[in-house]
Amino acid sequence: IHKSFHNIHPAPSQLRCWSLSEIGAPRWNDYEVPEEFNFASCVLDYWAQMEKEGKRGPNPAFWWVNGQGDEVKWSFREIADLTRRTANILTQTCGLQQGDLLALILPRVPEWWLVAVGCMRTGIIFMPATIMLKAKDILYRLQMSKAKGIVTTDTLASDVDSMASECPSLKTKLLVSDHSREGWLDFRSLVKSASPEHTCIKSKTMDPMVIFFTSGTTGFPKMAKHSHGLALQPSFPASRKIRSLKTSDVSWCLSDSGWILATMGTMVEPWTAGCTVFIHHLPQFDTKVIIQALLKYPINQFYGAPSIFRMILQQDFTSIRFPALEHCCTGGEVLWPKDQEEWKRRTGLLLYNVYGQSETGIICATLREMKIKPGFLGKASPPYDVQVIDDKGSILPPNTEGNIGIRIKPARPVTLFMCYEGNPEKTAEVECGDFFNTGDRGMMDEEGYICFLGRSDDIINASGYRIGPAEVESALMEHPAVAESAVVSSPDPIRGEVVKAFIVLTPQFLSHDKDQLTKELQDHVKSVTAPYKYPRKVEFVPDLPKTITGKIKRKELQKKEKGQM
Ligand code: BCO
């Protein structure tokens, strides 16, 4: 019945606190979904208006630092202005249109947020990716998506130029740099002169908004396409309770700009609540810089992968108090009970778990007011109805191991990905009866808390990165020393899991020094694909276990790694 966002969802500042009893047991599809929704006009422009009317405090909407004294602070009004200019650059200067695809490969620089929101204003579908990508990774993404445009920095511009002839769809290249480059449009100059007048498109909630590349067991990453409905997630009452953000909060989510965690945790979620997004450029991960930032800035909400918390705990301190920090939230990989205990003992703070995927956003969470059950993810986060199912899609009784599934029939939740773009077979493969099968194994207790028990396939989750073994094996095979390889996950006390490669050497490399060869192969993988995928462990073996038809038995190697054989 309702057509507009504000008729259905109270305006962000008018949202009252919902009690847990009001949220009730998770039920699927029990929220009205507006027919039209656009995060830029419904949320950002709303906060810009609130600022204009003096109804929001003076704290910035965006606060960026780089650790070298540079700082950017924007209000919502400034963001509205700059993202309208960006929208004009994308459509008028670049000639892009609603429905066109744009690769967005930037480090944590302020322009990332301008381009993402500029895309939302114009209906251009943005495809975030990590700056760690190498030439071949970018070529794959540009060719798969037939992207019409790319936004990146000096670091990757020459790689893009070298492959441009192989990407006939690529029409426009935007450079974010203090220097200009031939054949590239200079974003920083353009934004100064672009018009701030722009009318946001009236997007249907189910129109496509963003695509995340996500790894699978076989082949190369798939394109998980989301609608504007994804950005509705933090408006749902239960989702608002995950971190209970308020306008006076300063939220720091430490995700690389390539992942869904960045889109949601550094943009959609905090800005829905009207709070300050804090960003540290952090080109190289450095635990000491993170600790210093938490001590120096008034960050009261901190969000990142469990490995980050474990790395902080590796530092030499028995106890530390971060003056402003109130709430810590973690997701993206397994959180162990001992991490929660240790974090509480040494910082005095609780560590709350959330769970989600590139296809879903947040599926389960321990809400801020919920009891933390160590070893559990939390409960289903509406609009998702999460159940533990068998291989046919039947719901399993409590305390029974099965697949973690999200109900998609009779209605598909608006925040769930639309499909794997251009891949109906893979889209169909993840459907199981009335459910979307996450591919994660889990168990639900009598109270509805869900625990994570591992993957049902060969995907590796190393410090929060989802890595397909085939991607690493393919990179290894390019090296002349490698006759065959099998890549599996190996347990690690800090990173949760790391990539391990079992390698059969070609005859001419059999006598080489193994330590040297290990380093050479690691450097090789880092140079041909995004370096976070490199095998941190390497074992040289005379042969690999295979089935009678010659298929490598990764599961056997995996079990051995986990000490199960
Ligand atoms: O450890 P090494 O030094 O041997 O290698 C590192 C880097 O030095 C290297 N590297 C980076 N850029 C390079 C490069 N090498 C060559 N050329 C370059 N251009 O590559 C390795 C990178 O590995 P890393 O990022 O795993 O290690 P690092 O730097 O120690 O960072 C640790 C973490 C914990 C910060 C990092 O692993 C991380 O950010 N993890 C979290 C990922 C995440 O946010 N996942 C969430 C996904 S979304 C989701 O799951 C939905 C959930 C709601």
Coordinates of C-alpha atoms and ligand atoms in Angstrom, one line a residue:
I1 CA 0.0 0.0 0.0
H2 CA 2.7 2.4 1.1
K3 CA 4.8 3.9 -1.6
S4 CA 7.3 6.0 0.2
F5 CA 10.1 5.1 2.6
H6 CA 9.3 7.6 5.3
N7 CA 5.6 6.5 5.4
I8 CA 6.8 3.0 6.4
H9 CA 10.0 3.5 8.3
P10 CA 10.0 6.3 10.8
A11 CA 12.5 9.0 9.8
P12 CA 15.9 8.1 11.2
S13 CA 15.8 10.6 14.1
Q14 CA 12.2 9.8 15.0
L15 CA 12.9 6.2 15.5
R16 CA 12.2 5.3 19.1
C17 CA 14.0 2.4 20.8
W18 CA 12.3 -0.9 20.2
S19 CA 12.3 -3.4 23.0
L20 CA 13.2 -7.0 22.4
S21 CA 9.7 -8.1 23.3
E22 CA 8.4 -5.8 20.5
I23 CA 10.8 -7.3 18.0
G24 CA 9.6 -10.7 19.2
A25 CA 10.7 -14.0 17.7
P26 CA 12.3 -13.6 14.3
R27 CA 9.7 -14.0 11.6
W28 CA 10.3 -13.8 7.9
N29 CA 8.8 -11.1 5.7
D30 CA 7.0 -9.3 8.5
Y31 CA 8.1 -5.8 7.5
E32 CA 6.5 -3.7 4.8
V33 CA 9.0 -2.8 2.2
P34 CA 8.7 0.5 0.4
E35 CA 8.3 0.2 -3.3
E36 CA 10.8 3.0 -3.8
F37 CA 14.0 3.4 -1.8
N38 CA 17.2 5.2 -2.3
F39 CA 19.7 5.5 0.5
A40 CA 21.0 8.8 -0.8
S41 CA 17.7 10.6 -0.9
C42 CA 15.9 8.8 1.9
V43 CA 18.7 8.8 4.4
L44 CA 21.6 11.1 3.6
D45 CA 19.4 14.0 2.3
Y46 CA 17.2 13.5 5.3
W47 CA 20.1 14.1 7.7
A48 CA 21.4 17.0 5.6
Q49 CA 17.9 18.6 6.1
M50 CA 18.0 17.9 9.8
E51 CA 21.4 19.7 10.0
K52 CA 20.0 22.6 8.1
E53 CA 17.1 22.8 10.5
G54 CA 19.5 22.6 13.5
K55 CA 18.1 19.2 14.5
R56 CA 21.4 17.4 14.5
G57 CA 24.4 18.0 16.6
P58 CA 27.6 19.6 15.3
N59 CA 29.6 16.3 15.1
P60 CA 30.7 15.5 11.5
A61 CA 29.1 12.8 9.4
F62 CA 32.5 11.8 8.1
W63 CA 35.9 12.0 9.8
W64 CA 38.9 10.8 7.9
V65 CA 42.5 10.8 9.0
N66 CA 45.7 9.4 7.5
G67 CA 48.0 9.4 10.5
Q68 CA 50.3 12.0 8.8
G69 CA 48.3 15.0 10.0
D70 CA 45.8 15.2 7.1
E71 CA 42.2 15.2 8.1
V72 CA 38.8 15.5 6.3
K73 CA 35.6 16.3 8.2
W74 CA 32.3 16.5 6.3
S75 CA 28.8 17.3 7.5
F76 CA 25.8 15.5 5.9
R77 CA 25.2 18.7 4.0
E78 CA 28.7 18.7 2.6
I79 CA 28.3 15.0 1.7
A80 CA 25.0 15.7 0.0
D81 CA 26.6 18.5 -2.0
L82 CA 29.8 16.5 -2.9
T83 CA 27.8 13.4 -3.9
R84 CA 25.5 15.4 -6.1
R85 CA 28.5 16.8 -7.9
T86 CA 29.9 13.2 -8.2
A87 CA 26.5 12.1 -9.7
N88 CA 26.9 14.8 -12.3
I89 CA 30.4 13.8 -13.1
L90 CA 29.3 10.2 -13.5
T91 CA 26.4 10.9 -15.8
Q92 CA 27.4 14.1 -17.6
T93 CA 31.2 13.9 -17.8
C94 CA 31.6 10.1 -18.0
G95 CA 28.3 9.5 -19.9
L96 CA 27.2 6.7 -17.6
Q97 CA 23.6 5.8 -17.2
Q98 CA 21.3 4.1 -14.7
G99 CA 22.0 0.3 -14.9
D100 CA 25.6 0.8 -16.1
L101 CA 28.4 -0.9 -14.1
L102 CA 31.3 0.9 -12.5
A103 CA 34.3 -0.8 -10.9
L104 CA 35.2 1.1 -7.7
I105 CA 38.8 0.1 -6.7
L106 CA 40.0 2.6 -4.2
P107 CA 41.8 2.4 -0.8
R108 CA 40.2 4.1 2.2
V109 CA 40.2 7.6 0.7
P110 CA 37.2 10.0 1.1
E111 CA 36.4 9.7 -2.6
W112 CA 35.3 6.1 -2.1
W113 CA 32.2 7.3 -0.2
L114 CA 31.5 10.1 -2.8
V115 CA 31.6 7.6 -5.7
A116 CA 29.5 5.0 -3.9
V117 CA 26.8 7.5 -3.0
G118 CA 27.1 9.2 -6.4
C119 CA 26.3 5.8 -8.0
M120 CA 23.2 5.4 -5.7
R121 CA 22.0 8.9 -6.8
T122 CA 22.2 8.0 -10.5
G123 CA 21.3 4.3 -10.4
I124 CA 24.8 3.3 -11.6
I125 CA 25.7 -0.1 -10.1
F126 CA 29.0 0.1 -8.2
M127 CA 31.3 -2.9 -7.8
P128 CA 33.7 -2.3 -4.9
A129 CA 37.0 -4.3 -4.9
T130 CA 40.1 -4.3 -2.8
I131 CA 43.1 -2.2 -3.9
M132 CA 45.2 -5.4 -3.4
L133 CA 43.9 -6.8 -6.8
K134 CA 46.5 -7.5 -9.4
A135 CA 46.1 -6.9 -13.2
K136 CA 44.6 -10.4 -13.9
D137 CA 42.1 -10.0 -11.1
I138 CA 41.0 -6.6 -12.5
L139 CA 40.8 -7.9 -16.1
Y140 CA 38.6 -10.8 -14.9
R141 CA 36.3 -8.4 -13.1
L142 CA 36.1 -6.0 -16.0
Q143 CA 35.4 -8.7 -18.6
M144 CA 32.9 -10.6 -16.4
S145 CA 30.9 -7.6 -15.6
K146 CA 31.3 -5.7 -18.9
A147 CA 31.8 -2.6 -16.7
K148 CA 31.5 0.7 -18.5
G149 CA 33.7 2.6 -16.1
I150 CA 36.4 2.3 -13.5
V151 CA 37.5 4.5 -10.6
T152 CA 41.0 3.9 -9.2
T153 CA 44.3 5.4 -8.1
D154 CA 47.8 5.7 -9.7
T155 CA 48.8 2.3 -8.2
L156 CA 46.5 0.4 -10.6
A157 CA 46.0 2.8 -13.4
S158 CA 48.9 1.4 -15.5
D159 CA 47.6 -2.1 -15.1
V160 CA 44.2 -0.9 -16.3
D161 CA 45.8 0.8 -19.3
S162 CA 47.7 -2.3 -20.2
M163 CA 44.5 -4.4 -20.5
A164 CA 42.1 -1.7 -21.8
S165 CA 42.1 -3.2 -25.3
E166 CA 40.8 -6.5 -23.9
C167 CA 37.9 -4.7 -22.3
P168 CA 35.8 -3.3 -25.1
S169 CA 33.0 -2.2 -22.8
L170 CA 35.2 0.0 -20.7
K171 CA 34.5 3.6 -21.8
T172 CA 35.5 5.8 -19.0
K173 CA 38.3 5.9 -16.5
L174 CA 38.4 8.1 -13.5
L175 CA 41.5 8.7 -11.5
V176 CA 41.6 9.7 -7.9
S177 CA 45.1 11.3 -7.5
D178 CA 46.9 14.6 -7.1
H179 CA 48.4 14.1 -10.6
S180 CA 46.7 13.8 -13.9
R181 CA 47.2 10.9 -16.3
E182 CA 46.6 10.7 -20.0
G183 CA 43.4 9.0 -21.0
W184 CA 42.0 9.4 -17.5
L185 CA 39.5 11.9 -16.1
D186 CA 40.8 13.7 -13.0
F187 CA 38.1 13.2 -10.3
R188 CA 39.6 15.7 -7.8
S189 CA 39.6 18.6 -10.3
L190 CA 36.2 17.6 -11.7
V191 CA 34.5 17.5 -8.3
K192 CA 35.5 21.2 -7.7
S193 CA 33.9 22.4 -10.8
A194 CA 30.9 20.1 -11.1
S195 CA 27.4 21.4 -10.4
P196 CA 25.9 20.6 -7.0
E197 CA 22.4 20.5 -8.5
H198 CA 21.2 17.0 -9.1
T199 CA 18.0 15.2 -8.7
C200 CA 18.3 11.7 -7.3
I201 CA 16.7 9.0 -9.3
K202 CA 13.5 7.4 -7.9
S203 CA 14.9 3.9 -7.6
K204 CA 12.6 1.0 -7.0
T205 CA 13.7 -0.9 -3.9
M206 CA 14.4 -3.9 -6.0
D207 CA 16.5 -2.1 -8.6
P208 CA 20.1 -3.2 -8.6
M209 CA 22.5 -1.1 -6.5
V210 CA 25.8 -2.9 -5.9
I211 CA 27.7 -6.0 -6.9
F212 CA 30.3 -7.8 -4.7
F213 CA 32.6 -10.3 -6.1
T214 CA 32.7 -13.4 -3.9
S215 CA 34.8 -16.5 -4.1
G216 CA 33.5 -20.0 -4.5
T217 CA 35.0 -23.5 -4.2
T218 CA 35.5 -23.8 -8.0
G219 CA 36.5 -21.3 -10.6
F220 CA 36.8 -17.6 -10.1
P221 CA 34.7 -15.2 -8.0
K222 CA 31.0 -14.8 -8.7
M223 CA 29.1 -11.5 -8.9
A224 CA 26.6 -11.3 -6.0
K225 CA 24.1 -8.6 -7.1
H226 CA 22.2 -6.6 -4.5
S227 CA 19.3 -4.2 -4.9
H228 CA 18.8 -0.9 -3.1
G229 CA 16.9 -3.1 -0.5
L230 CA 20.3 -4.0 1.0
A231 CA 20.6 -0.5 2.3
L232 CA 17.3 -0.9 4.1
Q233 CA 18.8 -3.4 6.4
P234 CA 19.8 -1.0 9.2
S235 CA 16.3 0.5 9.2
F236 CA 14.8 -2.7 10.4
P237 CA 14.1 -2.6 14.1
A238 CA 16.2 -5.7 15.0
S239 CA 19.1 -4.5 12.9
R240 CA 19.1 -1.1 14.7
K241 CA 19.6 -3.0 17.9
I242 CA 22.7 -4.7 16.7
R243 CA 24.9 -1.8 17.7
S244 CA 22.2 0.7 18.8
L245 CA 24.0 3.5 17.1
K246 CA 23.0 7.1 17.9
T247 CA 23.7 10.4 16.3
S248 CA 26.4 11.3 18.9
D249 CA 28.4 8.1 18.2
V250 CA 31.7 7.9 16.5
S251 CA 31.9 4.6 14.7
W252 CA 35.0 3.0 13.3
C253 CA 34.6 -0.1 11.1
L254 CA 38.0 -1.4 10.0
S255 CA 37.1 -3.1 6.7
D256 CA 38.9 -2.8 3.4
S257 CA 36.7 -0.8 1.1
G258 CA 36.3 -3.9 -1.2
W259 CA 34.0 -5.9 1.1
I260 CA 30.3 -5.7 1.9
L261 CA 31.4 -5.0 5.5
A262 CA 32.7 -1.7 4.3
T263 CA 29.6 -0.8 2.4
M264 CA 27.4 -1.6 5.3
G265 CA 29.7 -0.9 8.3
T266 CA 31.3 2.3 7.1
M267 CA 28.5 3.8 5.3
V268 CA 24.9 2.5 5.2
E269 CA 24.6 1.4 8.9
P270 CA 26.2 4.4 10.7
W271 CA 24.7 7.0 8.4
T272 CA 21.2 5.5 8.8
A273 CA 21.6 6.3 12.5
G274 CA 23.0 9.7 11.7
C275 CA 26.3 9.2 13.5
T276 CA 29.9 9.9 12.7
V277 CA 31.8 7.5 10.4
F278 CA 35.5 7.5 11.4
I279 CA 38.0 6.3 8.9
H280 CA 41.8 5.8 9.1
H281 CA 43.4 5.6 5.7
L282 CA 45.7 2.8 7.0
P283 CA 47.3 1.7 3.7
Q284 CA 49.2 -1.0 5.6
F285 CA 47.6 -2.8 8.5
D286 CA 49.4 -1.9 11.7
T287 CA 48.1 -2.9 15.1
K288 CA 49.9 -0.2 16.9
V289 CA 48.3 2.5 14.8
I290 CA 44.9 1.0 15.6
I291 CA 45.6 1.1 19.3
Q292 CA 46.9 4.7 19.1
A293 CA 43.7 5.8 17.2
L294 CA 41.5 4.1 19.8
L295 CA 43.4 6.0 22.5
K296 CA 43.5 9.3 20.7
Y297 CA 40.1 9.8 19.0
P298 CA 36.6 9.7 20.6
I299 CA 35.7 6.4 18.9
N300 CA 33.0 4.7 21.0
Q301 CA 31.9 2.1 18.5
F302 CA 34.5 -0.3 17.0
Y303 CA 33.8 -3.0 14.4
G304 CA 36.2 -5.4 12.6
A305 CA 37.1 -9.0 11.9
P306 CA 38.1 -11.2 14.9
S307 CA 41.7 -11.4 13.6
I308 CA 42.0 -7.7 14.3
F309 CA 40.9 -8.1 17.9
R310 CA 43.3 -11.1 18.2
M311 CA 46.1 -9.0 16.8
I312 CA 45.5 -6.2 19.3
L313 CA 45.6 -8.8 22.1
Q314 CA 48.9 -10.0 20.8
Q315 CA 50.4 -6.7 21.8
D316 CA 52.4 -6.4 25.0
F317 CA 49.9 -5.0 27.5
T318 CA 48.2 -6.7 30.5
S319 CA 45.3 -4.2 30.6
I320 CA 44.3 -1.2 28.6
R321 CA 41.4 1.3 28.8
F322 CA 40.3 3.1 25.6
P323 CA 38.8 6.3 26.9
A324 CA 35.8 6.6 24.7
L325 CA 35.2 3.0 23.6
E326 CA 31.8 1.5 24.6
H327 CA 30.8 -1.1 22.1
C328 CA 32.9 -3.6 20.1
C329 CA 31.4 -5.8 17.4
T330 CA 33.1 -8.4 15.2
G331 CA 32.2 -10.5 12.2
G332 CA 33.5 -12.0 9.0
E333 CA 35.2 -15.1 10.5
V334 CA 35.0 -17.4 13.5
L335 CA 35.2 -15.7 16.9
W336 CA 36.4 -18.0 19.6
P337 CA 35.1 -17.9 23.2
K338 CA 38.7 -17.3 24.4
D339 CA 38.8 -14.1 22.3
Q340 CA 35.8 -12.7 24.0
E341 CA 37.1 -13.6 27.4
E342 CA 40.5 -12.2 26.8
W343 CA 39.1 -9.0 25.3
K344 CA 36.9 -8.4 28.3
R345 CA 39.7 -9.2 30.8
R346 CA 42.2 -6.9 29.2
T347 CA 40.0 -4.0 27.9
G348 CA 37.0 -4.3 30.2
L349 CA 34.7 -4.4 27.2
L350 CA 32.4 -7.0 25.8
L351 CA 32.9 -8.3 22.3
Y352 CA 29.6 -8.9 20.3
N353 CA 29.4 -11.3 17.4
V354 CA 27.7 -10.8 14.1
Y355 CA 27.5 -13.2 11.1
G356 CA 26.9 -12.6 7.4
Q357 CA 28.1 -13.1 3.9
S358 CA 28.5 -11.0 0.7
E359 CA 25.2 -12.4 -0.4
T360 CA 23.3 -11.4 2.7
G361 CA 24.6 -8.6 4.9
I362 CA 24.0 -9.5 8.5
I363 CA 22.2 -12.8 9.0
C364 CA 22.6 -13.4 12.8
A365 CA 23.7 -11.1 15.6
T366 CA 24.1 -10.8 19.3
L367 CA 22.2 -7.6 19.8
R368 CA 23.7 -5.1 22.1
E369 CA 21.2 -5.9 24.8
M370 CA 21.3 -9.6 24.4
K371 CA 23.1 -12.1 26.6
I372 CA 26.4 -13.1 25.0
K373 CA 26.7 -16.8 24.6
P374 CA 30.3 -17.6 24.0
G375 CA 30.8 -19.8 20.9
F376 CA 27.5 -18.6 19.4
L377 CA 26.9 -16.1 16.6
G378 CA 23.6 -14.8 18.1
K379 CA 20.1 -15.1 16.9
A380 CA 18.6 -14.6 13.4
S381 CA 18.4 -10.9 12.5
P382 CA 15.1 -10.0 10.8
P383 CA 14.1 -9.7 8.1
Y384 CA 15.9 -13.0 7.9
D385 CA 14.3 -16.2 9.1
V386 CA 17.4 -18.4 9.7
Q387 CA 17.0 -22.1 10.2
V388 CA 19.3 -25.1 10.3
I389 CA 18.3 -27.3 7.5
D390 CA 19.2 -30.7 6.0
D391 CA 20.3 -31.2 2.4
K392 CA 16.7 -31.2 1.2
G393 CA 15.7 -28.0 2.9
S394 CA 13.8 -29.5 5.9
I395 CA 14.2 -27.7 9.2
L396 CA 16.3 -29.7 11.7
P397 CA 15.4 -29.9 15.4
P398 CA 17.5 -27.9 17.9
N399 CA 21.0 -29.0 18.7
T400 CA 21.4 -30.8 15.4
E401 CA 24.1 -30.0 12.9
G402 CA 23.1 -28.9 9.5
N403 CA 23.3 -26.2 6.9
I404 CA 22.6 -22.6 7.9
G405 CA 19.7 -21.5 5.6
I406 CA 17.7 -18.4 5.0
R407 CA 14.0 -18.7 4.1
I408 CA 13.3 -17.4 0.6
K409 CA 9.9 -18.9 -0.1
P410 CA 7.1 -17.7 -0.2
A411 CA 9.0 -14.4 -0.1
R412 CA 12.7 -13.6 -0.7
P413 CA 14.0 -11.1 1.9
V414 CA 14.6 -7.7 0.4
T415 CA 18.1 -7.5 1.8
L416 CA 19.2 -10.9 0.3
F417 CA 21.2 -10.7 -2.9
M418 CA 19.2 -10.8 -6.1
C419 CA 21.3 -13.4 -8.0
Y420 CA 24.8 -14.2 -9.1
E421 CA 24.9 -11.9 -12.1
G422 CA 25.0 -13.8 -15.4
N423 CA 25.1 -17.2 -13.6
P424 CA 21.6 -18.7 -13.2
E425 CA 23.1 -22.1 -12.5
K426 CA 25.1 -21.0 -9.5
T427 CA 22.0 -19.0 -8.3
A428 CA 19.9 -22.1 -8.5
E429 CA 22.6 -24.2 -6.8
V430 CA 22.4 -22.3 -3.6
E431 CA 18.6 -22.7 -3.3
C432 CA 17.5 -25.7 -1.2
G433 CA 13.7 -26.2 -0.9
D434 CA 12.4 -23.0 0.7
F435 CA 15.8 -21.8 1.7
F436 CA 19.0 -20.1 0.5
N437 CA 21.8 -22.4 1.6
T438 CA 24.7 -20.3 3.0
G439 CA 27.1 -23.2 2.6
D440 CA 28.0 -22.8 6.3
R441 CA 27.4 -25.6 8.8
G442 CA 25.7 -24.7 12.1
M443 CA 23.5 -25.7 14.9
M444 CA 20.7 -23.8 16.7
D445 CA 20.0 -24.2 20.5
E446 CA 16.6 -24.1 22.2
E447 CA 16.8 -20.4 22.6
G448 CA 17.4 -19.7 18.9
Y449 CA 21.1 -19.0 19.3
I450 CA 23.1 -20.3 16.3
C451 CA 26.7 -21.5 16.3
F452 CA 29.0 -21.8 13.3
L453 CA 30.6 -25.2 12.7
G454 CA 32.5 -24.6 9.5
R455 CA 32.0 -24.6 5.7
S456 CA 30.3 -27.5 3.9
D457 CA 32.6 -26.8 0.9
D458 CA 36.3 -26.1 0.3
I459 CA 36.1 -22.3 0.7
I460 CA 38.8 -20.9 3.1
N461 CA 38.1 -18.1 5.5
A462 CA 41.5 -16.6 6.3
S463 CA 41.3 -13.6 8.7
G464 CA 37.9 -12.7 7.3
Y465 CA 38.8 -13.1 3.7
R466 CA 36.8 -15.6 1.7
I467 CA 39.2 -17.4 -0.6
G468 CA 38.5 -20.0 -3.2
P469 CA 41.2 -22.7 -3.4
A470 CA 41.0 -22.8 -7.2
E471 CA 42.1 -19.2 -7.4
V472 CA 45.3 -19.9 -5.4
E473 CA 45.9 -23.2 -7.3
S474 CA 45.6 -21.4 -10.6
A475 CA 48.1 -18.8 -9.5
L476 CA 50.5 -21.5 -8.3
M477 CA 50.2 -23.4 -11.6
E478 CA 51.7 -20.4 -13.4
H479 CA 55.0 -21.1 -11.7
P480 CA 57.4 -23.5 -13.4
A481 CA 58.1 -25.3 -10.1
V482 CA 54.6 -26.5 -9.7
A483 CA 53.4 -29.7 -11.3
E484 CA 50.3 -30.0 -9.2
S485 CA 48.8 -28.3 -6.2
A486 CA 46.0 -28.6 -3.7
V487 CA 45.0 -25.7 -1.5
V488 CA 43.1 -26.1 1.7
S489 CA 42.5 -24.2 5.0
S490 CA 44.8 -24.7 7.9
P491 CA 44.0 -23.7 11.5
D492 CA 45.9 -20.7 12.8
P493 CA 45.9 -19.2 16.3
I494 CA 45.7 -15.6 15.1
R495 CA 44.1 -15.6 11.7
G496 CA 41.6 -18.4 12.5
E497 CA 42.5 -20.1 9.2
V498 CA 45.3 -19.6 6.7
V499 CA 45.8 -20.8 3.2
K500 CA 48.0 -24.0 2.9
A501 CA 49.3 -25.3 -0.4
F502 CA 50.3 -28.9 -0.9
I503 CA 52.7 -28.9 -3.9
V504 CA 54.1 -31.5 -6.2
L505 CA 57.2 -30.2 -7.8
T506 CA 58.2 -30.5 -11.4
P507 CA 61.4 -32.7 -11.8
Q508 CA 63.8 -29.8 -12.4
F509 CA 62.9 -28.1 -9.0
L510 CA 63.1 -31.3 -6.9
S511 CA 66.6 -30.5 -5.7
H512 CA 66.0 -26.8 -4.9
D513 CA 66.2 -25.4 -1.4
K514 CA 62.7 -25.8 0.0
D515 CA 62.7 -22.7 2.2
Q516 CA 63.8 -20.6 -0.7
L517 CA 61.3 -22.2 -3.0
T518 CA 58.5 -21.6 -0.4
K519 CA 59.3 -17.9 -0.3
E520 CA 59.6 -17.7 -4.1
L521 CA 56.2 -19.4 -4.6
Q522 CA 54.6 -17.1 -1.9
D523 CA 56.0 -14.0 -3.6
H524 CA 54.8 -15.4 -7.0
V525 CA 51.2 -15.7 -5.7
K526 CA 51.3 -12.3 -4.2
S527 CA 52.5 -10.9 -7.6
V528 CA 49.8 -12.5 -9.8
T529 CA 46.7 -12.3 -7.6
A530 CA 45.5 -10.2 -4.6
P531 CA 48.2 -10.9 -2.0
Y532 CA 45.8 -11.7 0.9
K533 CA 45.3 -15.1 -0.9
Y534 CA 49.0 -16.2 -0.7
P535 CA 49.7 -19.6 1.0
R536 CA 51.1 -18.8 4.4
K537 CA 51.9 -22.5 4.7
V538 CA 53.5 -24.7 2.0
E539 CA 54.2 -28.4 2.1
F540 CA 56.0 -30.2 -0.7
V541 CA 54.6 -33.7 -1.3
P542 CA 55.5 -36.5 -3.7
D543 CA 51.8 -36.8 -4.8
L544 CA 48.3 -35.7 -4.0
P545 CA 45.4 -38.0 -2.8
K546 CA 43.0 -38.5 -5.7
T547 CA 39.8 -40.2 -6.5
I548 CA 39.7 -43.1 -9.0
T549 CA 38.7 -40.5 -11.6
G550 CA 41.7 -38.3 -10.8
K551 CA 40.0 -35.6 -8.8
I552 CA 42.1 -34.3 -5.9
K553 CA 40.7 -35.2 -2.5
R554 CA 40.9 -31.8 -0.8
K555 CA 38.7 -33.0 2.0
E556 CA 41.3 -35.6 2.9
L557 CA 44.1 -33.0 3.1
Q558 CA 41.8 -30.7 5.0
K559 CA 41.0 -33.3 7.6
K560 CA 44.7 -34.0 8.0
E561 CA 45.3 -30.3 8.6
K562 CA 42.7 -30.2 11.3
G563 CA 44.3 -33.2 13.0
Q564 CA 41.3 -35.4 12.3
M565 CA 43.2 -38.2 10.7
Ligands
BCO1 O1 51.5 -10.9 6.0 P1 52.4 -10.5 4.9 O2 53.1 -9.3 5.2 O3 53.2 -11.6 4.4 O4 51.4 -10.2 3.6 C1 50.3 -9.3 3.7 C2 50.7 -7.9 3.1 O5 52.0 -7.5 3.5 C3 50.7 -8.3 1.6 N1 50.4 -7.2 0.7 C4 49.5 -6.2 0.8 N2 49.5 -5.5 -0.3 C5 50.5 -5.9 -1.1 C6 51.0 -7.1 -0.5 N3 52.0 -7.8 -1.0 C7 52.4 -7.4 -2.3 N4 51.9 -6.4 -2.9 C8 50.9 -5.6 -2.4 N5 50.4 -4.6 -3.0 O6 49.6 -9.2 1.5 C9 49.3 -9.8 2.7 C10 47.9 -9.3 3.1 O7 47.3 -10.2 4.0 P2 46.3 -9.7 5.1 O8 45.5 -8.5 4.6 O9 45.5 -10.9 5.5 O10 47.3 -9.4 6.3 P3 47.4 -8.1 7.2 O11 48.0 -7.0 6.5 O12 48.3 -8.6 8.4 O13 46.0 -7.8 7.7 C11 45.3 -8.5 8.8 C12 43.8 -8.1 8.8 C13 43.2 -8.9 9.9 C14 43.7 -6.6 9.0 C15 43.2 -8.5 7.4 O14 43.4 -9.8 7.2 C16 41.8 -8.1 7.3 O15 41.5 -6.9 7.1 N6 40.9 -9.0 7.5 C17 39.4 -8.7 7.5 C18 38.8 -8.9 6.2 C19 37.4 -8.5 6.3 O16 37.1 -7.3 6.5 N7 36.4 -9.4 6.0 C20 35.0 -9.2 6.0 C21 34.4 -9.5 4.7 S1 32.7 -9.1 4.6 C22 31.9 -10.4 5.4 O17 32.5 -11.4 5.7 C23 30.5 -10.2 5.7 C24 30.4 -10.1 7.2 C25 29.5 -9.3 7.8

